Coordinates of C-alpha atoms in Angstrom, one line a residue:
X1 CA -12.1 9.8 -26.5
X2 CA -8.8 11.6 -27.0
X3 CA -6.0 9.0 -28.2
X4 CA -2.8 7.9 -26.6
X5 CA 0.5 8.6 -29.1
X6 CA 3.6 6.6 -28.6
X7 CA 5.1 9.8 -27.9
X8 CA 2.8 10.8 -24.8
X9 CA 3.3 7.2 -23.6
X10 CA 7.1 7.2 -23.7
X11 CA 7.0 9.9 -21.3
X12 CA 4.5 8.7 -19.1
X13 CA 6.5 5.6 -18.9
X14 CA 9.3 7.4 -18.1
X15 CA 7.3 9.4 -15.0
X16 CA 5.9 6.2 -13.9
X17 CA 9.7 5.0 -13.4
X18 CA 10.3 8.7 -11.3
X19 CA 7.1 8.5 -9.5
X20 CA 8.3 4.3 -8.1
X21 CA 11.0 6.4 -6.4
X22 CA 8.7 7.7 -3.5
X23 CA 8.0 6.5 -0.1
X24 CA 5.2 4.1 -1.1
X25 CA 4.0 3.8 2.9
X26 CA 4.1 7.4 2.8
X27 CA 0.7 9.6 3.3
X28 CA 0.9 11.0 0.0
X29 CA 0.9 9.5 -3.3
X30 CA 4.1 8.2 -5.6
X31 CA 3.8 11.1 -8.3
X32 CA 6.6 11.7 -11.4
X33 CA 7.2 14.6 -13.5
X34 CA 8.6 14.9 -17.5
X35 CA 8.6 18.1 -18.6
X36 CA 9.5 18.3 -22.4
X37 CA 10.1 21.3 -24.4
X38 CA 8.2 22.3 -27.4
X39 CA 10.8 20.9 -29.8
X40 CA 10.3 17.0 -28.2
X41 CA 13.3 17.1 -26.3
X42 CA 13.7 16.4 -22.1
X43 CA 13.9 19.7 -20.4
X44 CA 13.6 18.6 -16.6
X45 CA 12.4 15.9 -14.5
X46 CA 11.0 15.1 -10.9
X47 CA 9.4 13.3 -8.0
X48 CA 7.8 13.4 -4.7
X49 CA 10.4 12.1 -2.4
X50 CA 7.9 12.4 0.7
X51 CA 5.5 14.5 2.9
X52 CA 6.3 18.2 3.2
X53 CA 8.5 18.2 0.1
X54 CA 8.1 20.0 -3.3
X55 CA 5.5 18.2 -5.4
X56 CA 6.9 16.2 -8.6
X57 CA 5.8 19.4 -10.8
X58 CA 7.2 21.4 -8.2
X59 CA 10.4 20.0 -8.4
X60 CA 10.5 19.3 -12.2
X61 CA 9.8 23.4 -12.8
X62 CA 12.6 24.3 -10.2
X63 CA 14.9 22.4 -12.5
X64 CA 13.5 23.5 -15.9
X65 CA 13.6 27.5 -14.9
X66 CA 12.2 29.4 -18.0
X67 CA 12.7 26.1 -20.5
X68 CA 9.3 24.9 -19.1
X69 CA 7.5 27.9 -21.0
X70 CA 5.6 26.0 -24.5
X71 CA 6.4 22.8 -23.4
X72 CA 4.4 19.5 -22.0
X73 CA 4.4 18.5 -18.7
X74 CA 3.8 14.4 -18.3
X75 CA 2.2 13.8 -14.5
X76 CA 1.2 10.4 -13.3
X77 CA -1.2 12.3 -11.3
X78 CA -3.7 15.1 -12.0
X79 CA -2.2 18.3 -10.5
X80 CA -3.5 19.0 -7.3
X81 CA -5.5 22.7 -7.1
X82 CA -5.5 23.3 -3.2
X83 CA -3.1 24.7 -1.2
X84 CA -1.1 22.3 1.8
X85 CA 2.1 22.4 2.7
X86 CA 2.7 23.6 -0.9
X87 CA 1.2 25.5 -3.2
X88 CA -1.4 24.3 -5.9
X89 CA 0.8 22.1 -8.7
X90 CA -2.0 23.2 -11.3
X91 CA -1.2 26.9 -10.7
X92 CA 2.6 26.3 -10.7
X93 CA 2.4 24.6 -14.2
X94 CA 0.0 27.8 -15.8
X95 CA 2.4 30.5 -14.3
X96 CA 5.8 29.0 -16.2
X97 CA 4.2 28.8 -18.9
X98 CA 3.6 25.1 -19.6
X99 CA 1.4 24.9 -22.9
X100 CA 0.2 21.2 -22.5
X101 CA -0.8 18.9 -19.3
X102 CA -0.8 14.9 -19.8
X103 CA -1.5 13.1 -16.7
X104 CA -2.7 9.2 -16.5
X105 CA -5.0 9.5 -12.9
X106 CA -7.4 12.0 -11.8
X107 CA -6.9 12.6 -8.4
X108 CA -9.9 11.2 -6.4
X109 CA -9.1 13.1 -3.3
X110 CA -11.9 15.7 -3.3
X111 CA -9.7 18.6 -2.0
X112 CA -7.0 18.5 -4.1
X113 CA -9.0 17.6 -7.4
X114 CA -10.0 20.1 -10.1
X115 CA -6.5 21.2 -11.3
X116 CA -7.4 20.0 -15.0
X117 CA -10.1 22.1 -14.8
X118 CA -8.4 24.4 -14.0
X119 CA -5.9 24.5 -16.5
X120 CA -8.1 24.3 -19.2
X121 CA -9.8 27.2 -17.9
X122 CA -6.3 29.0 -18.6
X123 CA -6.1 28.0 -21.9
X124 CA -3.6 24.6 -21.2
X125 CA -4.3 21.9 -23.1
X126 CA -5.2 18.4 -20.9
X127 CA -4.9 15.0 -21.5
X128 CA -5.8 12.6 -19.3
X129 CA -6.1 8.4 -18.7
X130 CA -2.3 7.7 -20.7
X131 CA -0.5 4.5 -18.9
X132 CA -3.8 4.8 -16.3
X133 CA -3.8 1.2 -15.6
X134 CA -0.1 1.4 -14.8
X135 CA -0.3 4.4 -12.4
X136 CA -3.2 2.6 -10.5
X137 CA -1.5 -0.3 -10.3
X138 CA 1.7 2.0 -8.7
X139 CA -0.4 4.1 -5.8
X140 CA -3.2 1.1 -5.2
X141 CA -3.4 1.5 -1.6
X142 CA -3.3 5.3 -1.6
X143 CA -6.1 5.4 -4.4
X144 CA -8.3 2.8 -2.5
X145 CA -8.4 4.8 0.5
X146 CA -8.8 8.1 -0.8
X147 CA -12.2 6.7 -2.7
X148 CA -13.1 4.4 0.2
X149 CA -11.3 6.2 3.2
X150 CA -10.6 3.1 4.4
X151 CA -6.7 1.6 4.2
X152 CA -6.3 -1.4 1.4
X153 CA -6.0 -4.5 4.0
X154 CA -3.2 -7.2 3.1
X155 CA -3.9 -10.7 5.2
X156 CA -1.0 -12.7 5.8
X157 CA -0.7 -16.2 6.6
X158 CA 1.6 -18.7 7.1
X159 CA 0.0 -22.2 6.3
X160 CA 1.0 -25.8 5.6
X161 CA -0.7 -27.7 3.3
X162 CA -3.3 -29.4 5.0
X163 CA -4.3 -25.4 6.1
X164 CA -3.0 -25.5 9.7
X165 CA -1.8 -21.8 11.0
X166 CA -0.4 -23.8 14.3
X167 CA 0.2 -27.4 15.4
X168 CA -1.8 -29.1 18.3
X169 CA 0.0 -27.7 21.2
X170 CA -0.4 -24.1 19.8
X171 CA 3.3 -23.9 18.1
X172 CA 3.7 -22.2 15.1
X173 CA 7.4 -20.8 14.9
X174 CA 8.6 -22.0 12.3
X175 CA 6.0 -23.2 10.0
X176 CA 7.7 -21.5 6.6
X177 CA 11.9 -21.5 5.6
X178 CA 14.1 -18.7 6.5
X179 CA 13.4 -17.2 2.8
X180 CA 9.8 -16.9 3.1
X181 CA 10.3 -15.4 6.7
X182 CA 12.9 -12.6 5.3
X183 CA 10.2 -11.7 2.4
X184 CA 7.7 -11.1 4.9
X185 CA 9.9 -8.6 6.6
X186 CA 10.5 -7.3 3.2
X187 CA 6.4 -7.0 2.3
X188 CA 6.6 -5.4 6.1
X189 CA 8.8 -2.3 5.6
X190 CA 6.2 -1.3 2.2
X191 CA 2.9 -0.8 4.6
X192 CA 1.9 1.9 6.8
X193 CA 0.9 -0.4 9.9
X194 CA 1.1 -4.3 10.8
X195 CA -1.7 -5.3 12.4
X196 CA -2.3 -8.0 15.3
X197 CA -5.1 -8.7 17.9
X198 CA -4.1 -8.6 21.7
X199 CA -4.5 -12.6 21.6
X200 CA -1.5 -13.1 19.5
X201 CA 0.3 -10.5 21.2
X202 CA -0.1 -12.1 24.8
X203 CA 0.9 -15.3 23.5
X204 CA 3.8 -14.6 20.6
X205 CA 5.1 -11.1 22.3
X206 CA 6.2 -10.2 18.9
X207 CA 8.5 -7.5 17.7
X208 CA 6.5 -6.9 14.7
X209 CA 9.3 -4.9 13.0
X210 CA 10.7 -4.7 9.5
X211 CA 14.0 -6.6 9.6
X212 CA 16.8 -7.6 7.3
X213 CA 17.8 -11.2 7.3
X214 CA 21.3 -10.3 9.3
X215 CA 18.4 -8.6 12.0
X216 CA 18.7 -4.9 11.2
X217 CA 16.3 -2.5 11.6
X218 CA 15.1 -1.5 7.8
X219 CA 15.1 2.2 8.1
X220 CA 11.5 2.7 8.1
X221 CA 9.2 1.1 10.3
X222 CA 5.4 0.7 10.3
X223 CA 2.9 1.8 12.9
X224 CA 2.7 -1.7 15.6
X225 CA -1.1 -2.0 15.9
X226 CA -2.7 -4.4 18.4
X227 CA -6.6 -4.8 18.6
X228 CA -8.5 -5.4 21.4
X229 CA -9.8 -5.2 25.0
X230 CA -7.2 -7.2 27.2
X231 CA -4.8 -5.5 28.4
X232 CA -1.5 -5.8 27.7
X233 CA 1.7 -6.4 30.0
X234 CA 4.1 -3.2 29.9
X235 CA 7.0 -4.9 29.1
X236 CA 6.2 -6.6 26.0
X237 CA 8.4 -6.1 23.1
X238 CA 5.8 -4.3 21.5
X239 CA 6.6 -1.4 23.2
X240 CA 9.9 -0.8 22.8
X241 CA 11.9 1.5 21.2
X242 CA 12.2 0.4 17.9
X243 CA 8.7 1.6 15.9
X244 CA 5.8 3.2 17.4
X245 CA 2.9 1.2 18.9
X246 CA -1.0 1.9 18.9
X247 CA -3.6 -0.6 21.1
X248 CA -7.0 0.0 19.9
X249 CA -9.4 -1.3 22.4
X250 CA -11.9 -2.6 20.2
X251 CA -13.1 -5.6 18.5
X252 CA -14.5 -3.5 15.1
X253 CA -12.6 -3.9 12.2
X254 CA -13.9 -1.1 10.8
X255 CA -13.2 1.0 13.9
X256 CA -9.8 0.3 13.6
X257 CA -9.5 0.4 9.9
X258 CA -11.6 4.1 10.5
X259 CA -8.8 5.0 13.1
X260 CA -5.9 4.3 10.9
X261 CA -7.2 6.1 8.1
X262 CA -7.5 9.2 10.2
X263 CA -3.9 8.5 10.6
X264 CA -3.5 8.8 6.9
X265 CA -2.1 5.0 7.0
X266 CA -3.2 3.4 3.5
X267 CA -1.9 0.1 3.7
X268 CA -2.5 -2.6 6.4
X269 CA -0.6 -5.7 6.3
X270 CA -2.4 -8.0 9.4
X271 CA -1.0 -10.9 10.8
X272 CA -4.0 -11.3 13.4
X273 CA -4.3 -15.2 14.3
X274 CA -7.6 -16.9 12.7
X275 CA -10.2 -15.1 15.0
X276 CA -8.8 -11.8 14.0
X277 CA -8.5 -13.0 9.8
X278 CA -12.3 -14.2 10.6
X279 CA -13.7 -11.0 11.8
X280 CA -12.0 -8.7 9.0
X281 CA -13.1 -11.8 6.2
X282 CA -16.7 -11.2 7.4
X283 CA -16.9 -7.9 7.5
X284 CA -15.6 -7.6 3.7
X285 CA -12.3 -5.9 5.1
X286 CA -9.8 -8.1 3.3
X287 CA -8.7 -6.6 0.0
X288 CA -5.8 -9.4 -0.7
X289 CA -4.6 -12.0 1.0
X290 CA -0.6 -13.3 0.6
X291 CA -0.5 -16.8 1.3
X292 CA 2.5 -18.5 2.4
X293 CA 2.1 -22.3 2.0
X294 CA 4.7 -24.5 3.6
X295 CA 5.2 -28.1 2.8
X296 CA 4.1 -29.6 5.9
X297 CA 1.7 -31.9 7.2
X298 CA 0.1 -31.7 10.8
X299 CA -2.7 -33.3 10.2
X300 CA -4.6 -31.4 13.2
X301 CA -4.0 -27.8 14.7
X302 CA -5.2 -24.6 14.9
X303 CA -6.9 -23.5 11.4
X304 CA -5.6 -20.8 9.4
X305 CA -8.8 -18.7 9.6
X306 CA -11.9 -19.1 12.3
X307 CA -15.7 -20.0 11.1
X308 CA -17.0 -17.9 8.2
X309 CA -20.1 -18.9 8.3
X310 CA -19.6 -21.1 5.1
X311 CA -21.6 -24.0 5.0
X312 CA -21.7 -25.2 1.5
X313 CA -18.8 -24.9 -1.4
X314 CA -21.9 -22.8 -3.3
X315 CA -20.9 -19.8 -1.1
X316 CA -16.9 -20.5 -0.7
X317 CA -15.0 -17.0 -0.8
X318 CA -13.3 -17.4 -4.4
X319 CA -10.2 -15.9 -4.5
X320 CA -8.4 -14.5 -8.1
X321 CA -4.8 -15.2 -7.9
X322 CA -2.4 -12.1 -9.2
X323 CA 1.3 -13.8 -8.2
X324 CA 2.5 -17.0 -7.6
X325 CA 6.3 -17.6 -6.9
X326 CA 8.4 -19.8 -5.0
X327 CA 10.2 -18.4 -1.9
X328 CA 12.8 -21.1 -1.0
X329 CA 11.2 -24.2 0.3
X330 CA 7.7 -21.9 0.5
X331 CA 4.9 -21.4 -2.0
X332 CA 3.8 -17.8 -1.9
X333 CA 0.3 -17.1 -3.6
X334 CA -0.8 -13.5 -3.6
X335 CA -4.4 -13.4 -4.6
X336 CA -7.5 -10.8 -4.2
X337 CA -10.9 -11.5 -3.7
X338 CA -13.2 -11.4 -6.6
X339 CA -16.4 -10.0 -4.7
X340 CA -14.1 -7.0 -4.0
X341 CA -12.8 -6.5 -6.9

């Protein structure tokens, strides 16, 4: 196994903080660039700032011009070798010259893959898996769907304590504080498509757009997507101007989580009500669930989630918490399942 020095490690760092720079609801993957001359020192850097854009490599050589010859180029990704809207990173790196390749991830998407390969092929050196963990933790969703082709799915709920999503007489605006409500929005505007079923759009007529706390539209909206076979009246506030919406009329999970990947979305963030949570739960469709725990008693109301078919505590969904922090009054608890992962 080739070994990780603190010098190849500094740099990957360093293109791990580029890469954080791209659109992460964007179809293509966060990627950063070093490129470092043969005498150790920074000749040029880059990043993929979005879809139909020069490539992080791309744009690092642009800037380096001749000084890339002899020297190491430091990718959070392995270069792509296929040909899109630009050409093939691997072949750009080769032709200036570029003596070494470090990259932390190979790239799982089966037509873009083989660039290290490749390079070796032409006589430039690879290295591959430095700061890996890091880079997978940075392009999760994109990595989960290009070796599942299915989107990562993020359920949100807003809960009190004794795990009621709704009081008695079907209210549930507001169960959390104003802070908890604004990070939501927040946790919004980083996915590729919000995701309700046509239940909770008949009876909530939500927006379901990324907003800042004084209302304002955040620049980039996520796809509206409502699931099911109901129809739905044309004047709902779904439908307005502000995002684009999509009504699958299905009840399949995985038919719409099939759909959205077509779509090249790789993050979900659903807010279904408890039938909707239920149906994705069962089918094993829930990657992570962000809880956001209120402290309120109703003592009755309308559960969080529907029946999962748990009888006994034996077979209980466990869940392994990753984040817990307090958002004003709130408890959030990010967590993933541990079957999944």
């Amino acid at each position: 196994m080739q070994q990780t020095s603190t010098t190849d490690a500094r740099w990957m760092a360093r293109a791990l903080e580029l890469a954080a720079h791209g659109p992460e609801a964007g179809p293509n993957p966060r990627v950063g660039c070093v490129l470092v001359g043969p005498d150790g020192e920074l000749v040029a850097e880059g990043w993929h700032r979005g879809a139909g854009t020069p490539h992080a490599e791309a744009a690092a050589l642009l800037a380096a011009g001749a000084a890339a010859a002899g020297g190491t180029a430091y990718v959070t990704l392995e270069p792509c070798h296929h040909t899109g809207r630009t050409g093939p990173c691997s072949r750009a790196l080769a032709e200036a010259g570029v003596a070494r390749v470090v990259y932390a991830v190979p790239d799982p998407n089966a037509s873009a893959a083989g660039g290290a390969s490749w390079l070796g092929e032409q006589d430039v050196r690879t290295h591959s898996g430095v700061l890996q963990p890091e880079a997978e933790a940075l392009n999760r969703t994109w990595l989960h769907r290009a070796r599942t082709g299915l989107p990562w799915v993020t359920w949100k709920l807003a809960t009190t304590l004794d795990g009621r999503g709704a009081a008695a007489d079907g209210t549930s605006r507001w169960i959390t504080g104003p802070e908890a409500r604004a990070d939501v929005h927040e946790q919004r505007a980083r996915c590729g498509a919000i995701l309700i079923g046509t239940g909770t759009a008949l009876t909530d007529d939500p927006r379901l757009t990324a907003r800042r706390p004084d209302g304002t539209l955040h620049e980039r909206q996520p796809l509206r997507v409502v699931m099911g076979q109901r129809d739905l009246p044309d004047d709902a506030r779904l439908f307005d101007d502000a995002a684009p919406t999509l009504h699958l009329r299905t009840r399949s999970p995985r038919e719409v989580l099939t759909e959205l990947s077509a779509r090249e979305v790789h993050h979900v963030w659903l807010e279904g009500g408890p039938t909707v949570a239920a149906a994705f739960m069962a089918d094993g469709l829930v990657d992570e669930i962000v809880a956001y725990v209120a402290p309120v008693l109703l003592g009755r109301g309308r559960p969080s989630v529907s029946d999962l078919g748990i009888t006994t505590i034996a077979d209980a969904l466990r869940l392994e918490p990753t984040d817990i922090s307090t958002i004003g009054h709130d408890i959030r608890i990010t967590a993933t399942l541990q079957e999944n992962h």
